[in-house]
Amino acid sequence: MSADRRASWFKGVLDLLVLAGLTEGESYGYEIAKRLGAAGFGQIRGGTLYPVLNRLEEAGLVAAEFRPAEKGPGRRYYTLTPAGRRVLAEQGELWLAFDTSVREVLGRAGVR
């Protein structure tokens, strides 16, 4: 297995990371992408992020509001809904348990 698997791992957890990022308050797509990039996830393209935001909105986990700008194009601001907070808590707990299991198995194999 010589392929770098980080991209597929990232796609598997991106919904959760977006929800977690919105716990700090409302934000728009470009800012969410910048925060994730600064956290070490690299450049997140709009073609990856915006379908996630749309899916989360359709599921009622985030709310979106378009606001025109004085200069340039308007922005769509996203906020976490109460349902989104519940899903984040539940799925976040499951992810951390999964992470613990992976670390245990890899640790027994001598991976540090």
PDB file of C-alpha atoms in Angstrom:
ATOM      1  CA  MET A   1       0.000   0.000   0.000  1.00  0.00           C
ATOM      2  CA  SER A   2       2.207   2.802  -1.252  1.00  0.00           C
ATOM      3  CA  ALA A   3      -0.564   5.342  -1.896  1.00  0.00           C
ATOM      4  CA  ASP A   4      -0.991   8.263   0.486  1.00  0.00           C
ATOM      5  CA  ARG A   5      -4.342   7.606   2.202  1.00  0.00           C
ATOM      6  CA  ARG A   6      -4.678  11.007   3.911  1.00  0.00           C
ATOM      7  CA  ALA A   7      -7.090  12.382   1.286  1.00  0.00           C
ATOM      8  CA  SER A   8      -9.573   9.561   1.830  1.00  0.00           C
ATOM      9  CA  TRP A   9      -9.193   9.811   5.616  1.00  0.00           C
ATOM     10  CA  PHE A  10      -9.858  13.547   5.374  1.00  0.00           C
ATOM     11  CA  LYS A  11     -13.000  13.077   3.286  1.00  0.00           C
ATOM     12  CA  GLY A  12     -14.266  10.634   5.896  1.00  0.00           C
ATOM     13  CA  VAL A  13     -14.022  13.180   8.688  1.00  0.00           C
ATOM     14  CA  LEU A  14     -14.591  16.488   6.868  1.00  0.00           C
ATOM     15  CA  ASP A  15     -18.257  16.805   7.880  1.00  0.00           C
ATOM     16  CA  LEU A  16     -17.259  16.450  11.514  1.00  0.00           C
ATOM     17  CA  LEU A  17     -14.414  18.971  11.165  1.00  0.00           C
ATOM     18  CA  VAL A  18     -16.725  21.547   9.572  1.00  0.00           C
ATOM     19  CA  LEU A  19     -19.250  21.129  12.384  1.00  0.00           C
ATOM     20  CA  ALA A  20     -16.465  21.444  14.961  1.00  0.00           C
ATOM     21  CA  GLY A  21     -15.175  24.602  13.285  1.00  0.00           C
ATOM     22  CA  LEU A  22     -18.574  26.227  13.528  1.00  0.00           C
ATOM     23  CA  THR A  23     -18.660  25.855  17.324  1.00  0.00           C
ATOM     24  CA  GLU A  24     -16.526  29.024  17.395  1.00  0.00           C
ATOM     25  CA  GLY A  25     -19.343  30.972  15.716  1.00  0.00           C
ATOM     26  CA  GLU A  26     -20.653  31.709  12.253  1.00  0.00           C
ATOM     27  CA  SER A  27     -18.314  31.573   9.311  1.00  0.00           C
ATOM     28  CA  TYR A  28     -18.240  31.452   5.525  1.00  0.00           C
ATOM     29  CA  GLY A  29     -16.714  28.861   3.232  1.00  0.00           C
ATOM     30  CA  TYR A  30     -13.384  30.516   2.498  1.00  0.00           C
ATOM     31  CA  GLU A  31     -12.756  31.171   6.189  1.00  0.00           C
ATOM     32  CA  ILE A  32     -13.646  27.567   7.093  1.00  0.00           C
ATOM     33  CA  ALA A  33     -11.187  26.338   4.459  1.00  0.00           C
ATOM     34  CA  LYS A  34      -8.468  28.673   5.795  1.00  0.00           C
ATOM     35  CA  ARG A  35      -8.957  27.414   9.370  1.00  0.00           C
ATOM     36  CA  LEU A  36      -8.748  23.790   8.310  1.00  0.00           C
ATOM     37  CA  GLY A  37      -5.665  24.543   6.253  1.00  0.00           C
ATOM     38  CA  ALA A  38      -4.030  26.252   9.237  1.00  0.00           C
ATOM     39  CA  ALA A  39      -4.859  23.184  11.355  1.00  0.00           C
ATOM     40  CA  GLY A  40      -2.682  21.093   9.052  1.00  0.00           C
ATOM     41  CA  PHE A  41      -5.175  19.733   6.522  1.00  0.00           C
ATOM     42  CA  GLY A  42      -3.713  21.560   3.546  1.00  0.00           C
ATOM     43  CA  GLN A  43      -5.605  23.499   0.921  1.00  0.00           C
ATOM     44  CA  ILE A  44      -9.292  22.606   0.806  1.00  0.00           C
ATOM     45  CA  ARG A  45     -10.859  23.405  -2.538  1.00  0.00           C
ATOM     46  CA  GLY A  46     -14.351  24.780  -2.929  1.00  0.00           C
ATOM     47  CA  GLY A  47     -15.345  21.704  -4.928  1.00  0.00           C
ATOM     48  CA  THR A  48     -14.662  19.669  -1.794  1.00  0.00           C
ATOM     49  CA  LEU A  49     -15.982  22.038   0.892  1.00  0.00           C
ATOM     50  CA  TYR A  50     -19.174  23.470  -0.605  1.00  0.00           C
ATOM     51  CA  PRO A  51     -20.877  20.119  -1.260  1.00  0.00           C
ATOM     52  CA  VAL A  52     -20.229  19.287   2.406  1.00  0.00           C
ATOM     53  CA  LEU A  53     -21.741  22.589   3.541  1.00  0.00           C
ATOM     54  CA  ASN A  54     -24.768  22.036   1.275  1.00  0.00           C
ATOM     55  CA  ARG A  55     -25.233  18.492   2.605  1.00  0.00           C
ATOM     56  CA  LEU A  56     -25.000  19.697   6.216  1.00  0.00           C
ATOM     57  CA  GLU A  57     -27.519  22.445   5.486  1.00  0.00           C
ATOM     58  CA  GLU A  58     -29.955  20.029   3.834  1.00  0.00           C
ATOM     59  CA  ALA A  59     -29.647  17.746   6.880  1.00  0.00           C
ATOM     60  CA  GLY A  60     -30.507  20.653   9.190  1.00  0.00           C
ATOM     61  CA  LEU A  61     -27.105  20.549  10.915  1.00  0.00           C
ATOM     62  CA  VAL A  62     -26.095  24.033   9.790  1.00  0.00           C
ATOM     63  CA  ALA A  63     -28.130  27.089   8.852  1.00  0.00           C
ATOM     64  CA  ALA A  64     -27.012  29.410   6.068  1.00  0.00           C
ATOM     65  CA  GLU A  65     -27.686  33.053   5.374  1.00  0.00           C
ATOM     66  CA  PHE A  66     -26.561  34.999   2.310  1.00  0.00           C
ATOM     67  CA  ARG A  67     -25.331  38.522   2.997  1.00  0.00           C
ATOM     68  CA  PRO A  68     -24.443  41.028   0.310  1.00  0.00           C
ATOM     69  CA  ALA A  69     -21.080  42.767   0.650  1.00  0.00           C
ATOM     70  CA  GLU A  70     -20.336  46.455   0.224  1.00  0.00           C
ATOM     71  CA  LYS A  71     -17.538  45.551  -2.164  1.00  0.00           C
ATOM     72  CA  GLY A  72     -17.276  42.351  -4.146  1.00  0.00           C
ATOM     73  CA  PRO A  73     -19.564  39.364  -4.060  1.00  0.00           C
ATOM     74  CA  GLY A  74     -21.763  38.544  -1.105  1.00  0.00           C
ATOM     75  CA  ARG A  75     -21.067  35.647   1.223  1.00  0.00           C
ATOM     76  CA  ARG A  76     -23.048  32.768   2.590  1.00  0.00           C
ATOM     77  CA  TYR A  77     -22.567  32.551   6.379  1.00  0.00           C
ATOM     78  CA  TYR A  78     -23.046  29.241   8.151  1.00  0.00           C
ATOM     79  CA  THR A  79     -24.000  28.611  11.772  1.00  0.00           C
ATOM     80  CA  LEU A  80     -24.302  25.403  13.735  1.00  0.00           C
ATOM     81  CA  THR A  81     -27.866  24.406  14.619  1.00  0.00           C
ATOM     82  CA  PRO A  82     -28.869  22.598  17.837  1.00  0.00           C
ATOM     83  CA  ALA A  83     -29.179  19.391  15.771  1.00  0.00           C
ATOM     84  CA  GLY A  84     -25.675  20.021  14.440  1.00  0.00           C
ATOM     85  CA  ARG A  85     -24.336  20.334  18.002  1.00  0.00           C
ATOM     86  CA  ARG A  86     -25.957  17.017  18.934  1.00  0.00           C
ATOM     87  CA  VAL A  87     -24.539  15.254  15.880  1.00  0.00           C
ATOM     88  CA  LEU A  88     -21.123  16.766  16.548  1.00  0.00           C
ATOM     89  CA  ALA A  89     -21.164  15.491  20.138  1.00  0.00           C
ATOM     90  CA  GLU A  90     -22.329  11.993  19.136  1.00  0.00           C
ATOM     91  CA  GLN A  91     -20.137  11.560  16.073  1.00  0.00           C
ATOM     92  CA  GLY A  92     -17.179  13.277  17.725  1.00  0.00           C
ATOM     93  CA  GLU A  93     -17.301  10.762  20.552  1.00  0.00           C
ATOM     94  CA  LEU A  94     -17.454   7.883  18.063  1.00  0.00           C
ATOM     95  CA  TRP A  95     -14.524   9.303  16.084  1.00  0.00           C
ATOM     96  CA  LEU A  96     -12.390   9.641  19.213  1.00  0.00           C
ATOM     97  CA  ALA A  97     -13.158   6.031  20.185  1.00  0.00           C
ATOM     98  CA  PHE A  98     -12.201   4.939  16.660  1.00  0.00           C
ATOM     99  CA  ASP A  99      -8.975   6.959  16.885  1.00  0.00           C
ATOM    100  CA  THR A 100      -8.132   5.289  20.196  1.00  0.00           C
ATOM    101  CA  SER A 101      -8.652   1.842  18.689  1.00  0.00           C
ATOM    102  CA  VAL A 102      -6.475   2.655  15.678  1.00  0.00           C
ATOM    103  CA  ARG A 103      -3.722   4.009  17.945  1.00  0.00           C
ATOM    104  CA  GLU A 104      -3.819   0.874  20.101  1.00  0.00           C
ATOM    105  CA  VAL A 105      -3.488  -1.458  17.126  1.00  0.00           C
ATOM    106  CA  LEU A 106      -0.733   0.594  15.530  1.00  0.00           C
ATOM    107  CA  GLY A 107       1.081   0.924  18.849  1.00  0.00           C
ATOM    108  CA  ARG A 108       1.100  -2.849  19.307  1.00  0.00           C
ATOM    109  CA  ALA A 109       2.626  -3.069  15.825  1.00  0.00           C
ATOM    110  CA  GLY A 110       5.429  -0.729  16.890  1.00  0.00           C
ATOM    111  CA  VAL A 111       4.194   2.341  15.002  1.00  0.00           C
ATOM    112  CA  ARG A 112       4.778   5.516  16.954  1.00  0.00           C
TER     113      ARG A 112
END
